[in-house]
């Protein structure tokens, strides 16, 4: 029986009904493969590896694989395994991220590290990535090479985020570089996988990859804004998680550039761990600060960059859907 598929795609405006059904059908097959792939002989490992998959998620990366293939042949048999690979890779990184961030919630439920401890969470992430690699092995050397390059960027992004900007490097530029590695790289590779296994011509595949890279930047910047603006029930995470941990994100970088003495208190709260009282104060100050609007403008800039690439694609339902995704990543931050 097919698992329930998150509804992010079908909720988008201007999506052709036939295309939406085809992508939905593909996502259901992906969902079945995801659940089957993490099943282990040990019940506890199966439960831990299924933990984040069962929590849901929009399957954004898997959807991009399937959607990109509609510029070629969307019925190619390797598309569903390729979509499962990128989704499993993403999920594997979430286990590790939550350990490093000491996160308490993920997708509205206790994180794996909260439930089983850091060691089990790390090993579970390794197991999920191993299962992605097992599927990948049947997709050919070019797919393995692309996945290896992407995973290298994911790790590089995590290391750069942990080590911080080196001397002489603008912290905001460093942060955007981290986003490019940690988030945009896998989203871009998702579209490239779709082009690769959907037999899309190289020029169109390149355009889809560049558009999805910019879309990935916008996607993460939207998360930056959501972390400040959203309530727990909306985001599935504790609001102000980055603030509490002393992690600087886009609106905070803009707030720190302020020379207005009225912002001194807010600036004193940014970039260091905060207790609950300080975090609530910082959230209130940041939500009311012009830095939020400036961050929103930057987010729209990346979305517009993706849209400019998409505008060069052949007209049709698939292009319309990619344009709707540009709207979606902006609107989700609101």
Short mmCIF file of C-alpha atoms in Angstrom, two decimals:
data_model
loop_
_atom_site.label_atom_id
_atom_site.label_comp_id
_atom_site.label_asym_id
_atom_site.label_seq_id
_atom_site.Cartn_x
_atom_site.Cartn_y
_atom_site.Cartn_z
CA UNK A 1 0.00 0.00 0.00
CA UNK A 2 1.41 3.38 -0.95
CA UNK A 3 2.42 5.73 1.83
CA UNK A 4 0.86 9.15 2.18
CA UNK A 5 2.73 11.80 0.26
CA UNK A 6 3.08 15.34 1.60
CA UNK A 7 0.94 17.81 -0.27
CA UNK A 8 3.42 20.60 -1.06
CA UNK A 9 3.41 20.05 -4.82
CA UNK A 10 -0.32 19.78 -5.41
CA UNK A 11 -0.98 22.95 -3.42
CA UNK A 12 1.04 25.04 -5.86
CA UNK A 13 -0.91 27.41 -8.13
CA UNK A 14 -1.01 27.06 -11.92
CA UNK A 15 0.01 23.39 -11.94
CA UNK A 16 -1.50 21.37 -14.76
CA UNK A 17 -3.79 18.71 -13.28
CA UNK A 18 -2.41 15.89 -15.44
CA UNK A 19 1.18 16.82 -14.56
CA UNK A 20 0.28 17.04 -10.88
CA UNK A 21 -1.24 13.55 -10.96
CA UNK A 22 1.81 12.11 -12.70
CA UNK A 23 4.20 13.65 -10.17
CA UNK A 24 1.95 12.54 -7.29
CA UNK A 25 1.95 8.98 -8.63
CA UNK A 26 5.71 9.09 -8.89
CA UNK A 27 6.05 10.40 -5.35
CA UNK A 28 3.91 7.55 -4.07
CA UNK A 29 6.29 5.08 -5.67
CA UNK A 30 9.22 6.98 -4.18
CA UNK A 31 7.57 6.86 -0.77
CA UNK A 32 7.19 3.09 -1.00
CA UNK A 33 10.84 2.71 -1.95
CA UNK A 34 11.96 5.01 0.89
CA UNK A 35 10.12 2.95 3.48
CA UNK A 36 11.34 -0.34 2.06
CA UNK A 37 14.94 0.81 1.74
CA UNK A 38 15.44 1.63 5.43
CA UNK A 39 13.89 -1.58 6.72
CA UNK A 40 16.50 -3.50 8.71
CA UNK A 41 16.69 -6.87 10.42
CA UNK A 42 16.87 -5.09 13.77
CA UNK A 43 13.52 -3.53 14.81
CA UNK A 44 15.15 -0.66 16.67
CA UNK A 45 17.26 0.31 13.66
CA UNK A 46 14.18 0.14 11.42
CA UNK A 47 12.30 2.40 13.83
CA UNK A 48 15.16 4.89 14.10
CA UNK A 49 15.78 4.96 10.34
CA UNK A 50 12.07 5.39 9.66
CA UNK A 51 11.69 8.11 12.28
CA UNK A 52 12.14 11.14 10.04
CA UNK A 53 10.57 9.54 6.98
CA UNK A 54 7.38 8.88 8.92
CA UNK A 55 7.42 12.47 10.20
CA UNK A 56 6.66 13.56 6.64
CA UNK A 57 8.21 16.44 4.79
CA UNK A 58 7.41 17.83 1.38
CA UNK A 59 9.78 15.53 -0.53
CA UNK A 60 10.89 18.67 -2.34
CA UNK A 61 14.07 17.13 -3.74
CA UNK A 62 12.37 13.96 -4.92
CA UNK A 63 9.71 16.08 -6.58
CA UNK A 64 12.36 18.05 -8.46
CA UNK A 65 13.82 14.84 -9.89
CA UNK A 66 10.41 13.80 -11.21
CA UNK A 67 9.45 17.27 -12.41
CA UNK A 68 12.72 17.90 -14.27
CA UNK A 69 12.21 14.65 -16.18
CA UNK A 70 9.07 16.13 -17.77
CA UNK A 71 11.36 18.06 -20.10
CA UNK A 72 12.34 14.65 -21.48
CA UNK A 73 10.85 11.21 -20.81
CA UNK A 74 9.16 11.10 -17.37
CA UNK A 75 8.45 7.38 -17.69
CA UNK A 76 12.08 6.24 -17.51
CA UNK A 77 12.38 3.50 -14.86
CA UNK A 78 15.42 4.91 -13.03
CA UNK A 79 13.70 8.15 -12.03
CA UNK A 80 11.99 6.76 -8.92
CA UNK A 81 15.22 5.22 -7.55
CA UNK A 82 17.08 8.46 -8.32
CA UNK A 83 14.43 10.46 -6.47
CA UNK A 84 14.72 8.10 -3.51
CA UNK A 85 18.50 8.56 -3.46
CA UNK A 86 18.35 12.35 -3.15
CA UNK A 87 15.62 12.16 -0.50
CA UNK A 88 17.50 9.57 1.56
CA UNK A 89 20.65 11.67 1.30
CA UNK A 90 18.76 14.69 2.57
CA UNK A 91 17.21 12.75 5.44
CA UNK A 92 20.61 11.31 6.41
CA UNK A 93 22.01 14.82 6.77
CA UNK A 94 19.11 15.81 9.04
CA UNK A 95 20.09 13.17 11.61
CA UNK A 96 23.60 14.60 11.70
CA UNK A 97 22.45 18.23 11.68
CA UNK A 98 20.18 17.67 14.66
CA UNK A 99 23.05 16.19 16.67
CA UNK A 100 25.33 19.12 15.86
CA UNK A 101 22.56 21.63 16.57
CA UNK A 102 21.33 19.79 19.68
CA UNK A 103 17.86 20.10 18.17
CA UNK A 104 14.85 19.03 20.19
CA UNK A 105 12.27 18.91 17.40
CA UNK A 106 12.30 17.91 13.76
CA UNK A 107 9.16 18.09 11.64
CA UNK A 108 7.04 18.58 14.73
CA UNK A 109 8.22 15.52 16.66
CA UNK A 110 11.15 14.81 19.00
CA UNK A 111 14.41 14.60 17.06
CA UNK A 112 16.22 11.27 16.85
CA UNK A 113 19.00 12.51 19.11
CA UNK A 114 16.43 13.48 21.74
CA UNK A 115 14.77 10.08 21.56
CA UNK A 116 17.75 7.72 21.21
CA UNK A 117 20.81 9.84 22.00
CA UNK A 118 23.54 11.30 19.83
CA UNK A 119 25.41 8.10 19.05
CA UNK A 120 22.36 6.27 17.71
CA UNK A 121 21.27 9.36 15.75
CA UNK A 122 24.68 9.67 14.07
CA UNK A 123 24.82 5.97 13.24
CA UNK A 124 21.26 6.08 11.92
CA UNK A 125 22.21 8.93 9.59
CA UNK A 126 25.15 6.83 8.38
CA UNK A 127 22.82 3.88 7.81
CA UNK A 128 20.34 5.95 5.80
CA UNK A 129 23.14 7.30 3.64
CA UNK A 130 24.43 3.75 3.13
CA UNK A 131 20.99 2.70 1.90
CA UNK A 132 21.00 5.63 -0.52
CA UNK A 133 24.38 4.47 -1.80
CA UNK A 134 23.09 0.94 -2.24
CA UNK A 135 20.31 2.20 -4.55
CA UNK A 136 22.76 4.51 -6.27
CA UNK A 137 25.09 1.64 -7.17
CA UNK A 138 22.50 0.37 -9.68
CA UNK A 139 22.21 3.76 -11.42
CA UNK A 140 25.65 3.87 -13.03
CA UNK A 141 29.01 5.55 -12.58
CA UNK A 142 27.88 9.03 -13.66
CA UNK A 143 25.19 9.03 -10.97
CA UNK A 144 27.71 7.81 -8.40
CA UNK A 145 30.10 10.57 -9.41
CA UNK A 146 27.43 13.27 -9.14
CA UNK A 147 26.30 11.99 -5.76
CA UNK A 148 29.88 11.84 -4.47
CA UNK A 149 30.55 15.41 -5.59
CA UNK A 150 27.31 16.57 -3.99
CA UNK A 151 27.99 14.76 -0.74
CA UNK A 152 31.44 16.31 -0.66
CA UNK A 153 29.83 19.74 -0.88
CA UNK A 154 27.35 18.86 1.87
CA UNK A 155 30.19 17.92 4.20
CA UNK A 156 32.25 20.94 3.18
CA UNK A 157 29.31 23.20 3.95
CA UNK A 158 28.89 21.69 7.40
CA UNK A 159 32.61 22.10 8.15
CA UNK A 160 32.63 25.70 6.94
CA UNK A 161 29.57 26.46 9.04
CA UNK A 162 31.20 24.91 12.10
CA UNK A 163 34.59 26.59 11.63
CA UNK A 164 33.18 30.02 10.79
CA UNK A 165 34.53 32.62 8.36
CA UNK A 166 38.31 32.88 8.12
CA UNK A 167 40.03 36.18 8.73
CA UNK A 168 39.39 38.69 5.99
CA UNK A 169 36.25 36.99 4.65
CA UNK A 170 32.93 38.81 4.94
CA UNK A 171 30.75 36.76 7.33
CA UNK A 172 27.68 37.20 5.14
CA UNK A 173 29.53 36.00 2.04
CA UNK A 174 30.79 33.05 4.06
CA UNK A 175 27.26 32.26 5.18
CA UNK A 176 25.90 32.34 1.64
CA UNK A 177 28.71 30.00 0.60
CA UNK A 178 27.68 27.60 3.37
CA UNK A 179 24.10 27.65 2.11
CA UNK A 180 25.31 26.93 -1.40
CA UNK A 181 27.10 23.81 -0.18
CA UNK A 182 24.73 22.58 2.52
CA UNK A 183 21.37 23.16 0.84
CA UNK A 184 21.51 24.37 -2.75
CA UNK A 185 23.94 21.69 -3.94
CA UNK A 186 21.57 18.77 -3.30
CA UNK A 187 18.56 20.64 -4.68
CA UNK A 188 20.53 21.42 -7.85
CA UNK A 189 21.65 17.79 -8.10
CA UNK A 190 18.04 16.68 -7.79
CA UNK A 191 17.18 18.51 -10.99
CA UNK A 192 20.34 17.21 -12.62
CA UNK A 193 19.36 13.64 -11.70
CA UNK A 194 15.95 14.27 -13.25
CA UNK A 195 17.58 15.47 -16.44
CA UNK A 196 20.07 12.61 -16.44
CA UNK A 197 17.54 9.82 -15.99
CA UNK A 198 14.71 11.53 -17.87
CA UNK A 199 16.86 11.72 -21.02
CA UNK A 200 16.57 15.51 -21.07
CA UNK A 201 18.91 17.26 -23.51
CA UNK A 202 22.14 18.61 -21.93
CA UNK A 203 21.33 22.29 -22.48
CA UNK A 204 17.95 22.02 -20.77
CA UNK A 205 19.44 19.91 -17.98
CA UNK A 206 22.06 22.62 -17.38
CA UNK A 207 19.36 25.28 -17.19
CA UNK A 208 17.30 23.20 -14.77
CA UNK A 209 20.36 22.62 -12.60
CA UNK A 210 21.24 26.32 -12.42
CA UNK A 211 17.64 27.28 -11.74
CA UNK A 212 17.38 24.72 -8.97
CA UNK A 213 20.64 25.88 -7.43
CA UNK A 214 19.19 29.39 -7.12
CA UNK A 215 15.93 27.87 -5.91
CA UNK A 216 17.88 26.01 -3.25
CA UNK A 217 19.45 29.24 -2.04
CA UNK A 218 15.99 30.79 -1.80
CA UNK A 219 14.66 27.71 -0.02
CA UNK A 220 17.24 27.98 2.76
CA UNK A 221 16.90 31.73 3.11
CA UNK A 222 13.16 31.19 3.52
CA UNK A 223 13.98 28.82 6.38
CA UNK A 224 16.08 31.60 7.94
CA UNK A 225 13.02 33.83 7.95
CA UNK A 226 10.68 31.08 9.10
CA UNK A 227 12.92 30.39 12.10
CA UNK A 228 12.35 33.96 13.23
CA UNK A 229 8.79 34.63 12.11
CA UNK A 230 6.89 31.34 12.46
CA UNK A 231 5.19 29.75 15.42
CA UNK A 232 6.11 26.19 16.48
CA UNK A 233 2.85 24.77 15.13
CA UNK A 234 3.60 26.25 11.72
CA UNK A 235 7.25 25.29 11.31
CA UNK A 236 7.48 22.05 13.30
CA UNK A 237 10.51 23.52 15.09
CA UNK A 238 11.03 25.74 18.12
CA UNK A 239 10.97 29.38 16.91
CA UNK A 240 14.26 31.17 17.31
CA UNK A 241 16.35 27.99 17.37
CA UNK A 242 19.20 29.76 15.59
CA UNK A 243 18.97 32.72 17.94
CA UNK A 244 19.10 30.48 20.99
CA UNK A 245 22.17 28.68 19.71
CA UNK A 246 24.00 31.86 18.74
CA UNK A 247 23.87 30.95 15.05
CA UNK A 248 23.78 33.93 12.72
CA UNK A 249 21.43 33.82 9.74
CA UNK A 250 20.53 36.29 7.01
CA UNK A 251 18.23 38.70 8.92
CA UNK A 252 20.70 38.76 11.81
CA UNK A 253 23.61 39.67 9.54
CA UNK A 254 21.58 42.60 8.24
CA UNK A 255 20.60 43.68 11.77
CA UNK A 256 24.25 43.62 12.83
CA UNK A 257 25.08 46.11 10.07
CA UNK A 258 22.81 48.72 11.64
CA UNK A 259 24.48 51.86 12.99
CA UNK A 260 21.34 53.02 14.81
CA UNK A 261 21.99 53.18 18.60
CA UNK A 262 18.43 51.91 19.10
CA UNK A 263 19.58 48.56 17.76
CA UNK A 264 22.43 48.14 20.24
CA UNK A 265 20.42 45.85 22.50
CA UNK A 266 19.43 43.55 19.64
CA UNK A 267 23.00 43.45 18.35
CA UNK A 268 24.24 42.50 21.81
CA UNK A 269 21.96 39.44 21.75
CA UNK A 270 23.06 38.14 18.35
CA UNK A 271 25.80 35.60 17.78
CA UNK A 272 25.89 34.12 21.29
CA UNK A 273 23.83 31.44 23.08
CA UNK A 274 20.71 32.85 24.73
CA UNK A 275 18.52 31.70 27.57
CA UNK A 276 14.76 31.53 27.04
CA UNK A 277 14.12 35.06 28.28
CA UNK A 278 16.82 36.57 26.09
CA UNK A 279 15.67 34.52 23.10
CA UNK A 280 12.12 35.81 23.41
CA UNK A 281 13.41 39.36 23.67
CA UNK A 282 15.64 38.90 20.62
CA UNK A 283 12.79 37.37 18.64
CA UNK A 284 10.54 40.33 19.36
CA UNK A 285 13.21 42.86 18.42
CA UNK A 286 14.24 41.03 15.26
CA UNK A 287 10.68 40.45 14.04
CA UNK A 288 10.07 44.20 14.17
CA UNK A 289 13.42 45.12 12.57
CA UNK A 290 13.87 46.31 8.95
CA UNK A 291 16.43 43.51 8.59
CA UNK A 292 13.53 41.11 8.04
CA UNK A 293 12.38 43.07 5.00
CA UNK A 294 15.95 43.25 3.70
CA UNK A 295 16.32 39.49 4.09
CA UNK A 296 13.02 39.01 2.27
CA UNK A 297 14.37 41.14 -0.59
CA UNK A 298 17.47 38.94 -0.83
CA UNK A 299 15.30 35.85 -0.83
CA UNK A 300 13.24 37.27 -3.69
CA UNK A 301 16.45 38.04 -5.57
CA UNK A 302 17.45 34.37 -5.56
CA UNK A 303 13.93 33.36 -6.55
CA UNK A 304 14.04 35.85 -9.42
CA UNK A 305 17.40 34.42 -10.52
CA UNK A 306 15.81 30.97 -10.70
CA UNK A 307 12.84 32.42 -12.57
CA UNK A 308 15.15 34.03 -15.16
CA UNK A 309 16.70 30.64 -15.93
CA UNK A 310 13.29 28.96 -16.06
CA UNK A 311 12.02 31.57 -18.53
CA UNK A 312 14.42 30.16 -21.13
CA UNK A 313 12.94 26.64 -20.91
CA UNK A 314 10.42 25.29 -23.42
CA UNK A 315 6.91 26.45 -22.64
CA UNK A 316 4.51 23.96 -21.12
CA UNK A 317 3.12 22.58 -17.86
CA UNK A 318 6.55 21.62 -16.49
CA UNK A 319 7.88 25.15 -16.92
CA UNK A 320 4.74 26.53 -15.32
CA UNK A 321 5.31 24.23 -12.34
CA UNK A 322 8.90 25.40 -11.91
CA UNK A 323 7.71 29.01 -12.01
CA UNK A 324 5.15 28.16 -9.32
CA UNK A 325 7.97 26.76 -7.20
CA UNK A 326 9.65 30.16 -7.35
CA UNK A 327 6.53 31.68 -5.85
CA UNK A 328 6.24 28.88 -3.30
CA UNK A 329 9.70 29.32 -1.77
CA UNK A 330 9.01 33.03 -1.27
CA UNK A 331 5.48 32.60 0.07
CA UNK A 332 6.46 29.91 2.59
CA UNK A 333 8.60 32.49 4.40
CA UNK A 334 5.59 34.73 4.93
#
